[in-house]
Amino acid sequence: MVTAARPLVLPGTPRRRAAAVRHLGPNWYASVMGTAIVATAGAGLPGAAQPPGLRAAFAAVWALSLALLVLLLGARALHWIHHRDQARAHLLDPAMAPFHGCLAMALLAVGGGAVVVGRDWIGPGPAVVLDTVLFTAGSAAGLAVAVVVPYLMVARHRIEADQAGPVWLLCLVAPMVSAAQGPLLVPHLPPGQGRETLLLGCLAMSGLSLLATLVMLPLILARLITRGPLPLAQTPTLFLVLGPLGQSVTAAGALAGAAPGVVPPPYARGFEVLALLYGVPVLGFALLWLALAGALTVRAGRRGMGFTMTWWAFTFPVGTCVTGAEALARRTGLTGLDALATGLYALLVAAWAVAASRTGRGVVSGELLAAPRR
């Protein structure tokens, strides 16, 4: 019997590239977020912690995050073009749908990094233009995900009580990232209503994200207390709770820094008071959660927790705590907060190095691009 010959598919051909991204989910944008915040958080460390030439290293890390963003945007475009069934399955999967918020946060993190450190390489003008484009796109995507994914959770997903987890926060925290990055663009707008609109818009997005997080967090904590620790592979996602906490402290500091001259003096002073009186207690709770998540991660490691892409949860959320501590240190002048920011940054760099090296190894071997094992 004669059978038709199967077409030869060579590595690097369009068909092979399309097949390689079939299982590339939105969670991969976490690698962009984690890389970008290594650069921006490092640039905000106290001067004593920055030897000569270190800022150039931060700019190089930011450039790497920009390259990763471009690469993943292209790969995800192939995913949507050639594997729409899988893309739809990701939206209808309650475990994967919240990760669509990572796209917005990746855009915002890289855009903010352009103004903070990327300007050293591409110039201040292009940095502002790039940040404007990425901030606009990221904020729009974040607000859309904050509505669409909760709608799907209510109307389409079938979720049991024991499925509650920190991943749910990913669809809600992107507006808080917008609130932290938006004030960087305020000085570049003409004085008047444009600046005030952006500032108060960022404040509104921070409230949106914060209140939604406060609604969701008790569900997550109740699941942990009543059902026990998360499965081993999901344990790193406990660090995701740090994201809205640290980012809200960062946002409060950024808004307070941008408020003078934009809103009337009494309100500008209110922003400054809020940055301190809100930031200190929330950072304290973030450190409590960091200790709890760290203890449960050590427990999972002893029980054989292997590497998955959830390990990127060790990076961006910790980075937001670094930037939050840096904002409070600048406002108070306390050396203790400088030391806290430096220590958390060391933890961030170590986590990023491990996650990046293991991800690179998994991509080269093809293991991370293969169909997920059930």
Coordinates of C-alpha atoms in Angstrom, one line a residue:
M1 CA 0.0 0.0 0.0
V2 CA 1.3 3.4 -0.9
T3 CA 0.8 6.3 1.5
A4 CA 1.3 10.0 0.8
A5 CA 4.6 11.3 1.9
R6 CA 4.4 13.7 4.9
P7 CA 5.8 17.1 4.1
L8 CA 9.2 17.8 5.6
V9 CA 9.1 20.5 8.2
L10 CA 12.6 22.0 8.8
P11 CA 13.5 23.9 12.0
G12 CA 13.0 27.6 11.5
T13 CA 10.3 27.3 8.8
P14 CA 7.1 29.3 9.4
R15 CA 5.2 26.1 10.1
R16 CA 7.7 24.9 12.7
R17 CA 7.7 28.3 14.4
A18 CA 3.9 28.4 14.5
A19 CA 3.9 24.9 16.0
A20 CA 6.4 25.9 18.7
V21 CA 4.2 28.6 20.1
R22 CA 1.0 26.6 20.4
H23 CA 1.3 26.3 24.1
L24 CA 2.9 29.7 24.7
G25 CA 0.5 31.3 27.2
P26 CA 0.1 34.8 28.4
N27 CA 2.0 33.8 31.6
W28 CA 5.2 34.2 29.6
Y29 CA 4.9 38.0 29.9
A30 CA 5.9 37.5 33.5
S31 CA 9.5 37.1 32.4
V32 CA 9.4 40.6 30.8
M33 CA 7.9 42.1 34.0
G34 CA 10.5 40.4 36.2
T35 CA 13.4 41.5 34.0
A36 CA 12.2 45.1 33.7
I37 CA 11.8 45.6 37.4
V38 CA 15.3 44.5 38.0
A39 CA 16.4 47.5 36.1
T40 CA 14.0 50.1 37.5
A41 CA 14.3 48.9 41.1
G42 CA 18.1 48.9 40.9
A43 CA 18.1 52.5 39.6
G44 CA 16.2 53.6 42.6
L45 CA 18.6 52.1 45.2
P46 CA 20.4 54.5 47.6
G47 CA 23.5 56.1 46.0
A48 CA 25.9 54.2 48.4
A49 CA 24.7 50.9 46.9
Q50 CA 25.5 51.9 43.3
P51 CA 29.2 51.6 42.3
P52 CA 30.3 53.3 39.1
G53 CA 29.1 51.6 36.0
L54 CA 26.1 49.9 37.7
R55 CA 23.6 52.3 36.1
A56 CA 24.9 51.1 32.7
A57 CA 24.2 47.5 33.8
F58 CA 20.6 48.5 34.7
A59 CA 20.2 50.1 31.3
A60 CA 21.4 46.8 29.7
V61 CA 18.9 44.8 31.7
W62 CA 16.1 47.2 30.6
A63 CA 17.2 46.7 27.0
L64 CA 16.9 43.0 27.5
S65 CA 13.4 43.4 28.9
L66 CA 12.5 45.5 25.8
A67 CA 13.9 42.7 23.5
L68 CA 12.0 40.1 25.4
L69 CA 8.8 42.1 25.0
V70 CA 9.2 42.5 21.3
L71 CA 10.0 38.7 20.9
L72 CA 7.0 37.7 23.0
L73 CA 4.6 40.1 21.2
G74 CA 5.6 38.4 18.0
A75 CA 5.3 34.9 19.4
R76 CA 1.9 35.6 20.9
A77 CA 0.8 37.1 17.6
L78 CA 1.7 33.8 15.9
H79 CA -0.2 32.0 18.6
W80 CA -3.4 34.0 18.0
I81 CA -3.1 33.7 14.2
H82 CA -2.3 29.9 14.0
H83 CA -3.8 28.6 17.2
R84 CA -7.0 30.5 17.9
D85 CA -8.5 27.3 19.5
Q86 CA -5.8 27.3 22.1
A87 CA -6.0 31.0 22.6
R88 CA -9.7 30.7 23.3
A89 CA -9.1 27.7 25.6
H90 CA -6.7 30.0 27.6
L91 CA -9.5 32.5 28.0
L92 CA -11.9 29.9 29.1
D93 CA -9.5 28.2 31.5
P94 CA -10.0 29.7 35.0
A95 CA -6.4 28.8 35.8
M96 CA -4.9 30.6 32.8
A97 CA -7.3 33.5 32.1
P98 CA -6.0 35.8 34.9
F99 CA -2.5 35.7 33.3
H100 CA -3.8 37.9 30.5
G101 CA -3.1 40.8 32.9
C102 CA 0.6 40.1 32.5
L103 CA 0.6 41.6 29.0
A104 CA -0.5 44.9 30.3
M105 CA 2.0 44.9 33.2
A106 CA 4.8 43.9 30.8
L107 CA 4.0 46.9 28.6
L108 CA 3.8 49.2 31.6
A109 CA 7.0 47.9 33.2
V110 CA 9.1 48.3 30.0
G111 CA 7.6 51.7 29.3
G112 CA 8.4 53.0 32.8
G113 CA 11.9 51.6 32.6
A114 CA 12.4 53.6 29.4
V115 CA 12.1 56.9 31.3
V116 CA 14.0 55.7 34.4
V117 CA 17.0 54.1 32.8
G118 CA 16.4 53.5 29.1
R119 CA 16.9 57.2 28.4
D120 CA 20.6 56.7 29.0
W121 CA 20.7 54.6 25.8
I122 CA 18.0 55.9 23.6
G123 CA 17.8 59.6 24.8
P124 CA 15.2 61.4 26.9
G125 CA 12.9 62.3 24.0
P126 CA 12.5 58.8 22.5
A127 CA 12.2 57.4 26.0
V128 CA 9.2 59.6 26.7
V129 CA 7.6 58.7 23.4
L130 CA 8.1 55.0 24.0
D131 CA 6.7 55.2 27.5
T132 CA 3.7 57.2 26.3
V133 CA 2.9 54.5 23.7
L134 CA 3.4 51.6 26.1
F135 CA 1.7 53.3 29.0
T136 CA -1.4 54.0 26.8
A137 CA -1.5 50.5 25.5
G138 CA -0.8 48.9 28.8
S139 CA -3.4 50.9 30.7
A140 CA -6.1 50.1 28.1
A141 CA -5.2 46.4 28.2
G142 CA -5.1 46.4 32.0
L143 CA -8.5 48.0 32.3
A144 CA -10.0 45.7 29.7
V145 CA -8.6 42.6 31.5
A146 CA -9.9 43.9 34.8
V147 CA -13.4 43.8 33.4
V148 CA -13.3 40.9 31.0
V149 CA -11.6 38.2 33.1
P150 CA -13.9 38.7 36.2
Y151 CA -16.9 38.6 33.9
L152 CA -15.7 35.3 32.5
M153 CA -15.1 34.0 36.0
V154 CA -18.7 34.8 36.9
A155 CA -20.5 34.0 33.6
R156 CA -18.4 31.3 31.9
H157 CA -15.9 29.6 34.2
R158 CA -17.0 26.9 36.6
I159 CA -14.9 27.5 39.7
E160 CA -14.9 25.5 43.0
A161 CA -14.1 27.1 46.3
D162 CA -10.7 25.3 46.6
Q163 CA -9.6 26.8 43.3
A164 CA -9.2 30.3 44.8
G165 CA -5.6 31.4 44.6
P166 CA -3.2 34.4 44.2
V167 CA -3.3 34.0 40.4
W168 CA -6.7 35.7 40.5
L169 CA -5.0 38.9 41.4
L170 CA -3.2 39.1 38.1
C171 CA -6.3 40.4 36.3
L172 CA -6.7 43.2 38.9
V173 CA -3.2 44.5 39.6
A174 CA -2.4 46.0 36.2
P175 CA -4.3 49.3 36.9
M176 CA -2.1 49.7 40.0
V177 CA 1.0 49.4 37.8
S178 CA -0.5 52.1 35.6
A179 CA -1.0 54.3 38.7
A180 CA 2.7 53.8 39.7
Q181 CA 4.1 54.5 36.1
G182 CA 1.7 57.2 35.0
P183 CA 3.2 60.0 37.3
L184 CA 6.5 59.6 35.3
L185 CA 4.7 61.2 32.4
V186 CA 3.0 64.0 34.3
P187 CA 5.9 66.5 34.0
H188 CA 6.0 65.9 30.2
L189 CA 2.5 67.2 29.7
P190 CA 1.6 70.9 29.3
P191 CA 0.6 72.5 32.6
G192 CA -3.1 72.6 33.2
Q193 CA -5.9 70.1 32.9
G194 CA -3.8 67.5 31.1
R195 CA -1.5 67.0 34.0
E196 CA -4.3 67.0 36.6
T197 CA -6.4 64.5 34.5
L198 CA -3.5 62.1 34.2
L199 CA -2.7 62.4 37.9
L200 CA -6.2 61.9 39.1
G201 CA -6.8 59.1 36.5
C202 CA -3.8 57.3 38.0
L203 CA -5.3 57.8 41.5
A204 CA -8.6 56.3 40.2
M205 CA -6.8 53.3 38.8
S206 CA -5.0 52.7 42.1
G207 CA -8.4 52.8 43.9
L208 CA -9.9 50.4 41.4
S209 CA -7.1 47.9 41.8
L210 CA -6.7 48.3 45.6
L211 CA -10.4 47.8 46.4
A212 CA -10.7 44.8 44.1
T213 CA -7.6 43.3 45.8
L214 CA -9.1 43.9 49.2
V215 CA -12.2 42.0 48.1
M216 CA -10.2 39.1 46.6
L217 CA -7.6 38.7 49.3
P218 CA -9.9 37.3 52.0
L219 CA -11.0 34.5 49.6
I220 CA -7.4 33.6 48.9
L221 CA -6.5 33.5 52.6
A222 CA -9.6 31.6 53.5
R223 CA -8.7 28.9 50.9
L224 CA -5.2 28.6 52.4
I225 CA -6.5 28.3 56.0
T226 CA -9.4 25.9 55.3
R227 CA -7.9 23.8 52.5
G228 CA -4.2 23.8 53.3
P229 CA -1.1 24.8 51.2
L230 CA -1.3 25.1 47.5
P231 CA -0.1 22.3 45.2
L232 CA 3.6 22.3 44.9
A233 CA 3.7 23.8 41.4
Q234 CA 1.4 26.6 42.4
T235 CA 3.2 27.5 45.6
P236 CA 5.4 30.3 44.0
T237 CA 2.2 32.1 43.1
L238 CA 1.8 33.1 46.8
F239 CA 4.3 35.8 46.1
L240 CA 1.8 37.4 43.7
V241 CA 0.0 38.9 46.7
L242 CA 3.0 41.2 47.1
G243 CA 2.3 42.7 43.7
P244 CA -0.7 44.9 44.6
L245 CA 0.8 45.6 48.0
G246 CA 4.2 46.8 47.0
Q247 CA 2.9 48.5 43.8
S248 CA 0.3 50.4 45.8
V249 CA 3.0 51.8 48.1
T250 CA 5.1 52.7 45.0
A251 CA 2.1 54.3 43.4
A252 CA 1.3 56.4 46.5
G253 CA 4.9 57.7 46.6
A254 CA 4.9 58.4 42.8
L255 CA 1.6 60.3 43.0
A256 CA 2.8 62.4 46.0
G257 CA 5.9 63.3 44.1
A258 CA 4.0 64.4 41.0
A259 CA 1.2 66.3 42.8
P260 CA 2.9 69.6 43.8
G261 CA 2.0 72.2 41.2
V262 CA -0.5 69.9 39.5
V263 CA -3.4 70.0 42.1
P264 CA -4.1 72.8 44.6
P265 CA -1.7 72.9 47.6
P266 CA -4.1 71.3 50.2
Y267 CA -4.6 68.3 48.0
A268 CA -0.9 68.0 47.1
R269 CA -0.2 67.9 50.8
G270 CA -2.8 65.2 51.2
F271 CA -1.0 63.1 48.6
E272 CA 2.2 63.5 50.6
V273 CA 0.5 62.5 53.9
L274 CA -1.2 59.5 52.2
A275 CA 2.1 58.3 50.8
L276 CA 3.6 57.9 54.3
L277 CA 0.5 57.0 56.4
Y278 CA -0.6 54.4 53.8
G279 CA 2.8 53.2 52.7
V280 CA 4.3 52.3 56.0
P281 CA 1.5 50.0 57.3
V282 CA 1.0 48.3 53.9
L283 CA 4.7 47.7 53.5
G284 CA 4.6 46.1 56.9
F285 CA 1.8 43.7 55.8
A286 CA 3.8 43.0 52.7
L287 CA 6.8 41.9 54.7
L288 CA 4.5 39.7 56.8
W289 CA 3.1 38.0 53.7
L290 CA 6.7 37.7 52.3
A291 CA 7.7 35.7 55.4
L292 CA 4.6 33.5 55.1
A293 CA 5.1 32.9 51.4
G294 CA 8.8 32.2 51.9
A295 CA 8.1 29.7 54.6
L296 CA 5.5 27.8 52.5
T297 CA 7.9 27.9 49.5
V298 CA 10.7 26.3 51.6
R299 CA 8.2 23.7 52.7
A300 CA 7.3 23.0 49.0
G301 CA 10.9 22.8 48.0
R302 CA 11.6 20.2 50.6
R303 CA 8.7 18.2 49.1
G304 CA 10.1 18.2 45.6
M305 CA 8.8 21.4 44.0
G306 CA 10.2 21.5 40.5
F307 CA 10.7 24.5 38.2
T308 CA 7.7 25.9 36.2
M309 CA 7.0 29.4 34.8
T310 CA 5.3 30.2 38.1
W311 CA 8.9 30.8 39.5
W312 CA 8.7 34.2 37.8
A313 CA 6.3 35.1 40.7
F314 CA 9.5 35.4 42.8
T315 CA 10.6 38.5 40.7
F316 CA 8.1 41.3 39.9
P317 CA 6.1 41.1 43.1
V318 CA 9.3 41.3 45.2
G319 CA 10.5 44.1 42.9
T320 CA 7.4 46.1 43.8
C321 CA 8.3 45.8 47.5
V322 CA 11.8 47.2 46.6
T323 CA 10.4 50.2 44.8
G324 CA 7.9 50.7 47.6
A325 CA 10.6 50.7 50.2
E326 CA 12.7 53.1 48.0
A327 CA 9.8 55.5 47.8
L328 CA 9.4 55.6 51.6
A329 CA 13.1 55.9 52.1
R330 CA 13.2 59.0 49.8
R331 CA 10.3 60.5 51.7
T332 CA 11.6 59.8 55.2
G333 CA 15.3 59.7 54.9
L334 CA 15.5 56.6 57.1
T335 CA 18.6 54.5 56.6
G336 CA 16.6 51.5 57.8
L337 CA 14.4 51.7 54.8
D338 CA 17.4 52.1 52.5
A339 CA 18.8 48.9 54.0
L340 CA 15.4 47.1 53.6
A341 CA 15.3 48.1 49.9
T342 CA 18.9 47.0 49.3
G343 CA 18.2 43.6 51.0
L344 CA 15.0 43.0 49.1
Y345 CA 16.8 43.9 45.9
A346 CA 19.5 41.3 46.5
L347 CA 16.6 38.8 46.9
L348 CA 15.1 40.0 43.7
V349 CA 18.3 39.6 41.7
A350 CA 18.9 36.1 43.0
A351 CA 15.4 35.1 42.2
W352 CA 15.7 36.6 38.7
A353 CA 19.0 34.8 38.0
V354 CA 17.5 31.5 38.9
A355 CA 14.2 32.0 37.0
A356 CA 16.0 33.3 33.9
S357 CA 18.6 30.5 33.8
R358 CA 16.0 27.8 34.3
T359 CA 13.7 29.4 31.7
G360 CA 16.5 29.6 29.1
R361 CA 17.4 25.9 29.7
G362 CA 13.7 24.9 29.4
V363 CA 13.3 26.8 26.1
V364 CA 16.5 25.3 24.6
S365 CA 15.4 21.8 25.6
G366 CA 11.8 22.4 24.4
E367 CA 10.4 21.3 27.7
L368 CA 8.7 24.6 28.5
L369 CA 7.2 24.9 25.0
A370 CA 5.7 21.4 25.1
A371 CA 2.1 20.6 25.9
P372 CA 1.4 20.8 29.7
R373 CA 1.4 17.5 31.5
R374 CA -1.9 16.7 33.3

